[in-house]
Coordinates of C-alpha atoms and ligand atoms in Angstrom, one line a residue:
X1 CA 76.3 67.9 114.2
X2 CA 75.8 71.0 112.2
X3 CA 75.3 73.5 115.0
X4 CA 77.8 75.1 117.4
X5 CA 78.7 73.2 120.6
X6 CA 79.1 76.4 122.6
X7 CA 76.7 79.3 123.3
X8 CA 78.1 82.9 123.0
X9 CA 76.7 84.1 126.3
X10 CA 77.9 81.0 128.2
X11 CA 81.4 80.1 126.9
X12 CA 82.5 83.1 124.9
X13 CA 86.1 82.0 124.3
X14 CA 85.1 78.5 123.1
X15 CA 82.2 80.0 121.1
X16 CA 84.5 82.4 119.3
X17 CA 87.1 79.8 118.4
X18 CA 84.4 77.5 117.1
X19 CA 82.7 80.2 115.1
X20 CA 85.8 81.4 113.2
X21 CA 86.6 77.8 112.3
X22 CA 83.1 76.6 111.4
X23 CA 82.5 79.9 109.6
X24 CA 85.5 78.9 107.4
X25 CA 87.5 82.0 108.3
X26 CA 90.3 80.5 110.3
X27 CA 92.1 77.1 110.4
X28 CA 94.3 76.4 113.4
X29 CA 97.9 75.9 112.6
X30 CA 100.5 73.6 114.2
X31 CA 102.5 76.6 115.6
X32 CA 100.8 78.2 118.6
X33 CA 99.6 81.7 118.0
X34 CA 99.6 81.3 114.2
X35 CA 96.5 80.9 112.1
X36 CA 95.5 80.2 108.5
X37 CA 93.4 83.0 107.1
X38 CA 91.0 81.3 104.7
X39 CA 89.4 82.9 101.6
X40 CA 86.4 84.4 103.4
X41 CA 88.8 86.2 105.8
X42 CA 91.0 87.4 102.9
X43 CA 87.9 88.7 101.1
X44 CA 87.0 90.8 104.1
X45 CA 90.6 92.0 104.5
X46 CA 90.8 92.9 100.8
X47 CA 87.6 94.9 101.1
X48 CA 88.9 97.0 104.0
X49 CA 92.3 97.3 102.2
X50 CA 90.6 98.6 99.0
X51 CA 88.8 101.3 101.0
X52 CA 91.8 102.4 103.0
X53 CA 94.2 102.3 100.1
X54 CA 92.0 104.5 98.0
X55 CA 91.7 107.0 100.9
X56 CA 95.4 107.2 101.7
X57 CA 96.2 107.7 98.0
X58 CA 93.9 110.7 98.0
X59 CA 96.2 112.0 100.8
X60 CA 99.3 111.5 98.5
X61 CA 100.5 108.7 100.7
X62 CA 102.5 106.1 98.7
X63 CA 102.8 102.4 99.2
X64 CA 106.3 101.0 99.5
X65 CA 107.7 97.7 100.7
X66 CA 110.6 97.4 103.1
X67 CA 112.4 94.2 104.1
X68 CA 111.1 91.8 106.7
X69 CA 114.5 91.6 108.5
X70 CA 116.1 94.1 110.8
X71 CA 119.7 94.1 112.0
X72 CA 120.2 93.9 115.8
X73 CA 122.1 97.2 116.1
X74 CA 119.5 99.1 114.2
X75 CA 116.6 97.5 116.2
X76 CA 118.4 98.5 119.4
X77 CA 118.4 102.1 118.3
X78 CA 115.0 102.6 119.8
X79 CA 116.3 100.9 122.9
X80 CA 114.7 103.4 125.3
X81 CA 111.3 101.7 124.9
X82 CA 112.2 98.5 123.1
X83 CA 113.3 96.7 126.3
X84 CA 109.6 96.6 127.2
X85 CA 109.0 94.6 124.0
X86 CA 112.3 92.8 123.6
X87 CA 110.8 89.3 124.5
X88 CA 108.4 89.7 121.6
X89 CA 111.1 90.0 119.0
X90 CA 111.7 86.9 116.9
X91 CA 115.2 86.3 115.6
X92 CA 116.7 84.4 112.7
X93 CA 120.0 82.8 114.0
X94 CA 120.8 80.1 111.4
X95 CA 120.6 79.4 107.7
X96 CA 120.6 75.7 107.1
X97 CA 123.1 74.1 109.5
X98 CA 125.3 77.1 109.9
X99 CA 124.8 80.0 112.4
X100 CA 124.5 83.5 111.0
X101 CA 127.3 85.8 111.8
X102 CA 124.9 88.2 113.5
X103 CA 121.3 87.3 114.4
X104 CA 118.6 89.1 112.3
X105 CA 115.3 90.2 113.8
X106 CA 112.0 89.7 112.0
X107 CA 110.1 93.0 112.0
X108 CA 107.7 93.5 114.8
X109 CA 107.0 96.9 113.3
X110 CA 109.1 98.9 110.8
X111 CA 110.3 102.2 112.4
X112 CA 113.8 101.0 112.6
X113 CA 113.7 99.4 109.2
X114 CA 112.5 102.6 107.5
X115 CA 113.9 105.5 109.4
X116 CA 117.6 105.2 108.4
X117 CA 116.4 105.6 104.8
X118 CA 114.1 108.5 105.8
X119 CA 117.3 110.1 107.1
X120 CA 119.1 109.4 103.7
X121 CA 116.2 110.5 101.5
X122 CA 115.2 113.7 103.4
X123 CA 117.6 116.5 102.9
X124 CA 115.7 119.7 102.2
X125 CA 112.2 121.0 102.9
X126 CA 111.4 120.1 99.2
X127 CA 111.7 116.4 100.3
X128 CA 108.8 116.9 102.7
X129 CA 106.3 115.7 103.4
X130 CA 107.5 112.1 103.0
X131 CA 104.5 109.9 103.4
X132 CA 104.8 106.1 103.0
X133 CA 102.6 103.1 103.8
X134 CA 103.2 99.4 103.6
X135 CA 100.8 96.5 103.6
X136 CA 102.7 93.6 105.2
X137 CA 102.8 91.0 108.0
X138 CA 104.6 91.5 111.3
X139 CA 105.7 89.0 114.0
X140 CA 105.5 89.5 117.7
X141 CA 106.2 86.5 119.8
X142 CA 103.4 87.2 122.3
X143 CA 103.1 85.0 125.4
X144 CA 99.6 85.8 126.7
X145 CA 97.0 83.4 125.3
X146 CA 96.7 83.7 121.6
X147 CA 93.2 84.5 120.1
X148 CA 92.5 84.3 116.4
X149 CA 92.6 87.8 114.8
X150 CA 92.8 89.5 118.2
X151 CA 96.2 88.3 119.4
X152 CA 98.4 86.3 117.1
X153 CA 102.2 85.9 116.7
X154 CA 102.0 86.9 113.0
X155 CA 99.3 89.3 111.7
X156 CA 98.6 91.4 108.6
X157 CA 98.4 95.1 108.9
X158 CA 99.2 98.4 107.2
X159 CA 101.7 100.6 108.8
X160 CA 101.9 104.3 107.8
X161 CA 105.1 106.3 108.4
X162 CA 105.0 110.0 107.6
X163 CA 107.4 112.9 108.0
X164 CA 106.6 116.6 108.0
X165 CA 108.3 119.9 108.4
X166 CA 105.9 121.1 111.0
X167 CA 104.1 119.7 114.1
X168 CA 100.8 121.2 112.8
X169 CA 100.9 119.1 109.7
X170 CA 101.6 116.0 111.7
X171 CA 98.8 116.7 114.2
X172 CA 96.4 117.2 111.4
X173 CA 97.2 113.9 109.7
X174 CA 97.0 111.9 113.0
X175 CA 93.3 112.8 113.1
X176 CA 92.6 112.3 109.4
X177 CA 93.9 108.8 109.7
X178 CA 92.0 108.1 112.9
X179 CA 88.8 109.1 111.1
X180 CA 89.6 106.5 108.4
X181 CA 89.9 103.9 111.2
X182 CA 86.5 105.0 112.6
X183 CA 85.0 104.6 109.2
X184 CA 86.5 101.1 108.8
X185 CA 84.8 100.0 112.0
X186 CA 81.5 102.0 111.9
X187 CA 80.8 102.1 108.1
X188 CA 82.2 98.7 107.0
X189 CA 82.3 96.4 110.1
X190 CA 79.2 98.0 111.7
X191 CA 81.2 98.2 115.0
X192 CA 80.9 101.4 117.2
X193 CA 84.1 102.8 118.4
X194 CA 85.3 105.7 120.6
X195 CA 88.0 108.1 119.4
X196 CA 90.3 109.3 122.1
X197 CA 93.8 109.8 123.4
X198 CA 95.8 107.2 125.2
X199 CA 97.3 108.0 128.6
X200 CA 101.0 108.5 129.0
X201 CA 101.3 105.0 130.5
X202 CA 99.3 103.3 127.7
X203 CA 100.6 105.3 124.7
X204 CA 103.4 104.1 122.4
X205 CA 106.4 104.8 124.5
X206 CA 108.5 105.9 121.5
X207 CA 106.0 108.5 120.5
X208 CA 104.8 111.9 121.6
X209 CA 101.1 111.0 121.9
X210 CA 98.8 108.2 120.8
X211 CA 95.3 108.4 119.6
X212 CA 93.1 105.4 119.1
X213 CA 89.7 104.0 118.3
X214 CA 88.5 101.8 121.1
X215 CA 85.9 99.1 120.8
X216 CA 84.1 97.1 123.5
X217 CA 83.0 93.5 123.7
X218 CA 79.9 93.3 125.9
X219 CA 80.0 89.6 126.3
X220 CA 83.4 89.7 128.1
X221 CA 83.2 93.2 129.3
X222 CA 86.6 93.9 127.8
X223 CA 87.8 96.9 125.8
X224 CA 89.8 96.3 122.7
X225 CA 92.1 98.8 121.0
X226 CA 90.8 98.9 117.4
X227 CA 93.6 100.9 115.7
X228 CA 96.2 103.5 116.6
X229 CA 97.5 106.7 115.1
X230 CA 100.5 108.2 116.8
X231 CA 102.3 111.4 116.6
X232 CA 106.0 110.5 117.2
X233 CA 107.0 114.2 117.6
X234 CA 110.7 114.5 116.9
X235 CA 111.7 111.5 119.0
X236 CA 112.6 109.3 116.1
X237 CA 114.1 112.1 113.9
X238 CA 116.5 112.8 116.8
X239 CA 117.3 109.1 117.1
X240 CA 117.8 108.5 113.4
X241 CA 119.0 112.1 112.5
X242 CA 116.2 112.7 110.1
X243 CA 116.7 116.4 109.6
X244 CA 116.2 118.9 106.7
X245 CA 117.2 122.4 105.8
X246 CA 114.1 124.5 106.4
X247 CA 113.2 127.5 104.3
X248 CA 115.3 129.8 106.5
X249 CA 118.3 127.6 105.7
X250 CA 118.4 126.2 109.3
X251 CA 118.8 122.5 110.1
X252 CA 115.6 121.2 111.6
X253 CA 114.3 117.8 112.7
X254 CA 111.2 116.4 111.0
X255 CA 107.9 115.8 112.8
X256 CA 106.6 112.2 112.3
X257 CA 103.5 110.1 112.6
X258 CA 103.0 106.3 112.4
X259 CA 99.6 104.6 112.3
X260 CA 98.2 101.1 111.9
X261 CA 95.2 98.8 111.7
X262 CA 95.4 95.1 111.4
X263 CA 93.5 91.9 110.9
X264 CA 92.4 92.4 114.5
X265 CA 89.5 94.4 113.0
X266 CA 88.0 91.2 111.6
X267 CA 88.1 89.5 115.0
X268 CA 86.3 92.4 116.7
X269 CA 83.6 92.2 114.0
X270 CA 83.1 88.5 114.6
X271 CA 82.9 89.0 118.4
X272 CA 80.3 91.8 118.1
X273 CA 77.9 90.4 115.5
X274 CA 78.3 86.6 115.7
X275 CA 75.5 84.6 117.3
X276 CA 74.7 81.0 118.3
X277 CA 74.1 80.1 114.6
X278 CA 77.6 81.3 113.6
X279 CA 79.0 84.4 111.9
X280 CA 76.9 87.4 111.0
X281 CA 78.6 89.4 108.3
X282 CA 77.8 93.0 107.6
X283 CA 76.8 93.3 103.9
X284 CA 79.5 95.9 103.2
X285 CA 82.2 93.3 103.9
X286 CA 80.4 90.0 103.1
X287 CA 82.1 88.2 100.3
X288 CA 78.7 86.6 99.4
X289 CA 75.8 88.9 100.2
X290 CA 73.0 86.7 98.8
X291 CA 73.1 82.9 98.5
X292 CA 70.3 81.3 96.3
X293 CA 69.2 77.8 97.3
X294 CA 67.0 75.5 95.2
X295 CA 64.2 73.8 97.1
X296 CA 63.3 70.6 95.2
X297 CA 60.1 68.6 95.6
X298 CA 59.6 65.0 94.5
X299 CA 57.6 65.7 91.3
X300 CA 58.9 69.2 90.8
X301 CA 60.4 70.4 87.6
X302 CA 64.0 70.6 88.9
X303 CA 65.3 72.2 85.7
X304 CA 62.9 75.1 86.1
X305 CA 64.0 75.5 89.7
X306 CA 67.7 75.5 88.8
X307 CA 67.1 77.9 85.9
X308 CA 65.2 80.2 88.2
X309 CA 68.1 80.1 90.7
X310 CA 70.7 80.9 88.0
X311 CA 68.7 83.8 86.6
X312 CA 68.1 85.2 90.1
X313 CA 71.9 85.1 90.7
X314 CA 72.5 86.8 87.3
X315 CA 69.9 89.4 88.1
X316 CA 71.5 90.3 91.4
X317 CA 75.0 90.2 90.0
X318 CA 73.9 92.6 87.2
X319 CA 72.7 94.9 89.9
X320 CA 76.1 94.9 91.5
X321 CA 75.5 92.4 94.4
X322 CA 77.8 89.6 95.3
X323 CA 75.4 86.7 94.8
X324 CA 75.9 82.9 94.3
X325 CA 73.9 79.7 94.3
X326 CA 74.4 76.4 96.1
X327 CA 73.6 73.6 93.7
X328 CA 75.4 70.9 95.7
X329 CA 73.2 67.9 95.2
X330 CA 74.5 65.9 98.1
X331 CA 73.0 68.2 100.8
X332 CA 69.4 69.0 101.7
X333 CA 68.0 72.5 101.7
X334 CA 67.9 72.5 105.5
X335 CA 71.5 71.6 105.7
X336 CA 72.4 74.4 103.3
X337 CA 70.4 76.9 105.3
X338 CA 72.4 76.1 108.5
X339 CA 75.7 76.0 106.6
X340 CA 75.2 79.4 105.0
X341 CA 74.0 80.8 108.3
X342 CA 77.2 79.5 109.9
X343 CA 79.2 81.4 107.3
X344 CA 77.2 84.6 108.1
X345 CA 75.8 85.3 104.6
X346 CA 73.4 88.3 105.1
X347 CA 70.6 87.1 102.8
X348 CA 69.4 83.7 101.7
X349 CA 66.9 83.2 98.8
X350 CA 65.0 80.0 98.6
X351 CA 63.3 79.0 95.3
X352 CA 60.8 76.1 95.2
X353 CA 57.9 75.1 92.9
X354 CA 55.4 77.4 94.6
X355 CA 57.8 80.4 94.2
X356 CA 58.2 79.6 90.5
X357 CA 54.4 79.5 90.1
X358 CA 53.9 82.8 91.8
X359 CA 57.0 84.4 90.1
X360 CA 58.4 85.2 93.6
X361 CA 61.3 84.1 95.8
X362 CA 61.5 83.5 99.6
X363 CA 64.1 85.9 101.2
X364 CA 65.5 85.2 104.7
X365 CA 67.6 87.7 106.6
X366 CA 70.5 86.3 108.6
X367 CA 70.6 89.1 111.2
X368 CA 67.0 88.7 112.5
X369 CA 65.7 85.6 110.6
X370 CA 62.8 87.6 109.0
X371 CA 61.3 85.8 106.0
X372 CA 59.4 87.5 103.2
X373 CA 58.1 86.5 99.8
X374 CA 59.3 88.9 97.1
X375 CA 58.1 89.3 93.6
X376 CA 61.0 88.7 91.2
X377 CA 60.0 92.0 89.5
X378 CA 60.9 94.0 92.6
X379 CA 63.7 91.7 93.9
X380 CA 66.6 94.1 93.1
X381 CA 64.9 96.9 94.8
X382 CA 64.0 94.8 97.8
X383 CA 67.5 93.3 98.2
X384 CA 69.0 96.7 98.0
X385 CA 66.8 97.9 100.8
X386 CA 67.3 94.8 102.9
X387 CA 71.1 94.8 102.6
X388 CA 71.4 98.5 103.6
X389 CA 68.9 97.9 106.4
X390 CA 70.9 94.9 107.7
X391 CA 74.1 97.0 107.6
X392 CA 72.4 99.8 109.5
X393 CA 70.6 97.7 112.1
X394 CA 73.7 95.7 112.8
X395 CA 75.5 98.9 113.7
X396 CA 72.5 100.3 115.7
X397 CA 72.1 97.1 117.6
X398 CA 75.9 97.0 118.4
X399 CA 75.8 100.6 119.5
X400 CA 72.8 100.1 121.7
X401 CA 74.4 97.1 123.3
X402 CA 77.7 98.9 123.9
X403 CA 75.9 101.9 125.3
X404 CA 73.9 99.7 127.7
X405 CA 77.2 98.4 129.1
X406 CA 78.4 102.0 129.7
X407 CA 78.6 103.0 133.4
X408 CA 79.6 106.5 134.6
X409 CA 81.2 106.3 138.0
X410 CA 82.4 108.8 140.6
X411 CA 83.8 106.6 143.4
X412 CA 86.1 103.6 143.9
X413 CA 83.2 101.5 145.1
X414 CA 81.1 102.3 142.0
X415 CA 84.2 101.7 139.8
X416 CA 84.8 98.2 141.3
X417 CA 81.1 97.3 141.1
X418 CA 81.0 98.3 137.4
X419 CA 84.3 96.5 136.7
X420 CA 83.0 93.3 138.2
X421 CA 79.8 93.7 136.2
X422 CA 81.6 93.7 132.9
X423 CA 80.9 97.4 132.3
X424 CA 82.6 99.9 130.1
X425 CA 83.5 102.5 132.7
X426 CA 83.6 106.3 132.2
X427 CA 85.2 108.0 135.2
X428 CA 86.7 111.5 136.1
X429 CA 90.5 111.1 136.5
X430 CA 93.2 113.3 137.9
X431 CA 95.4 112.2 134.9
X432 CA 98.3 111.2 137.2
X433 CA 100.3 108.2 136.1
X434 CA 100.9 107.0 139.6
X435 CA 97.2 106.8 140.2
X436 CA 96.7 104.9 136.9
X437 CA 99.4 102.4 138.1
X438 CA 97.7 102.2 141.4
X439 CA 94.4 101.3 139.8
X440 CA 96.2 98.6 137.8
X441 CA 97.8 97.2 141.0
X442 CA 94.5 97.3 142.9
X443 CA 92.5 95.5 140.2
X444 CA 95.0 92.8 139.3
X445 CA 93.4 89.4 139.1
X446 CA 93.1 86.3 136.9
X447 CA 91.0 88.4 134.5
X448 CA 93.7 91.0 134.2
X449 CA 93.8 94.5 135.6
X450 CA 91.7 97.5 134.7
X451 CA 93.5 100.1 132.6
X452 CA 92.7 103.3 130.8
X453 CA 91.3 102.6 127.4
X454 CA 91.3 106.3 126.2
X455 CA 90.3 109.7 127.1
X456 CA 87.5 110.5 124.6
X457 CA 87.9 113.6 122.5
X458 CA 84.2 114.1 123.1
X459 CA 84.5 115.1 126.8
X460 CA 81.3 115.3 128.8
X461 CA 80.8 118.3 131.1
X462 CA 83.3 118.1 134.0
X463 CA 81.7 120.3 136.8
X464 CA 84.1 122.3 138.9
X465 CA 85.2 120.4 142.0
X466 CA 84.6 116.9 140.5
X467 CA 87.1 114.6 142.2
X468 CA 89.1 111.7 140.7
X469 CA 87.3 108.4 141.4
X470 CA 90.6 106.7 142.5
X471 CA 92.7 109.4 144.1
X472 CA 90.2 112.0 145.3
X473 CA 92.3 114.7 143.7
X474 CA 90.7 117.3 141.4
X475 CA 89.7 115.5 138.2
X476 CA 91.2 116.7 135.0
X477 CA 89.4 114.6 132.3
X478 CA 86.8 111.9 131.8
X479 CA 88.5 108.6 130.9
X480 CA 87.2 105.2 129.8
X481 CA 88.5 102.4 131.9
X482 CA 88.1 98.6 131.7
X483 CA 89.8 95.3 131.4
X484 CA 91.1 94.8 127.8
X485 CA 92.4 92.3 125.3
Ligands
LIG1 O1 104.5 99.2 116.7 C1 104.4 100.1 117.5 C2 104.2 101.5 117.2 C3 103.7 101.8 115.8 N1 104.3 101.0 114.8 C4 103.9 101.4 113.4 C5 102.4 101.4 113.2 C6 101.8 102.2 114.3 C7 102.2 101.7 115.6 O2 101.8 100.4 115.9 C8 104.6 99.8 119.0 N2 105.3 98.5 119.2 C9 104.5 97.5 119.5 N3 105.0 96.3 119.7 C10 106.4 96.1 119.6 C11 107.2 97.1 119.2 C12 106.6 98.4 119.0 O3 107.3 99.4 118.7 C13 108.7 96.9 119.1 C14 109.3 95.6 119.4 C15 108.3 94.5 119.5 C16 106.9 94.7 119.8
LIG2 MG1 102.0 94.2 122.0

């Protein structure tokens, strides 16, 4: 049948898989963990890319493209933390029937691809800052269960790699990029996120510190890392000898950052806004914002109805909206309503004989189902208001939902109760890694262990004498905890 077989609040995993397929965003592929990204996904990706690309170019960051392949000895250069990831690296070992002399890795990320050339290109302080970005795919042969957009063996992302003369410049850029990631989620995808710093245990091991934007999926009670912006310190410049002669003529190591967001952003948006009728797309990223559907009647003047639909589409396109019509004659209006609801189109316009007679159209919102009859004369104004209202109310609803899942705890008992109630937990923590590891060990289970998500930059008041919820030691910072993807 037309509808979904699974309900979001009953079988979330199955609901999600069905929605991304029926919504025509994803097609499953015959290699596990790999997915086909269909046009409506690419349209969303390109919208986010267009925004981010313009913003980084304002920061004088330039796009480049480095090879997909990495030699083994170069990849092993960051061996100190790579062993943690080694199983995820995919290797090319043959061409045709013959074995390659040396196996070649497919990039899981591009630090080791790029940094030997950073070392070659950076000589003096005039070569700094060097700021490059690339839009590409990466491969990580993950073993935990794959999830479209959220965890796949190949995904699209951008990876920024920058080098500065001073730590101050690097620190500043880390936060500028993080703010762009917040904007991608909150202004485009209508998803609320928290900005914060990763713990030493959760950060990128090769870096100095990691900042992230963290989202939360109320239906599963799991946090999801939305995007990351790392300061690498001088770790990689020591490893790859990326040094420069500073203005005093001394040899100095550069300070570096690396930052990324990926197609995971799209999966988070689907999880947050989707419902039991299918996708719900925020207007800012919807490829089609308004779909116009003719409603024929037996003795109606069909030509007049089709003409009214076409002129309505033209009117809306002229006003800058992404509008289209559905003239497929082998489907009923009712079938079309469900089909476009499944695909998450924010507004539907129905035009029948009565509408023609009254010089009006019937407008239906996807997010709340509200129907209204709008005079054609004020249609552009009404559609403008409705689309911005949909964008805003999707964000507000998601933020209210996320905030209703938030639980502030002070004791282990409260922590465990909140964790088992699918809550997003905010707890005072002593900031000791052993304690974090202990919490992981004590919460291990088939749903995975609890971990720190981030310590929010926006720290609530921490009264003197507040104790860590897990260790009882003096608390140092408020930290978000939860199970995660
Ligand atoms: O990729 C990063 C850090 C950094 N890479 C560049 C963009 C920002 C940020 O993601 C961490 N990381 C994650 N996953 C893997 C690796 C790895 O370095 C290396 C080997 C395989 C898997
Ligand atoms: Mg990983």
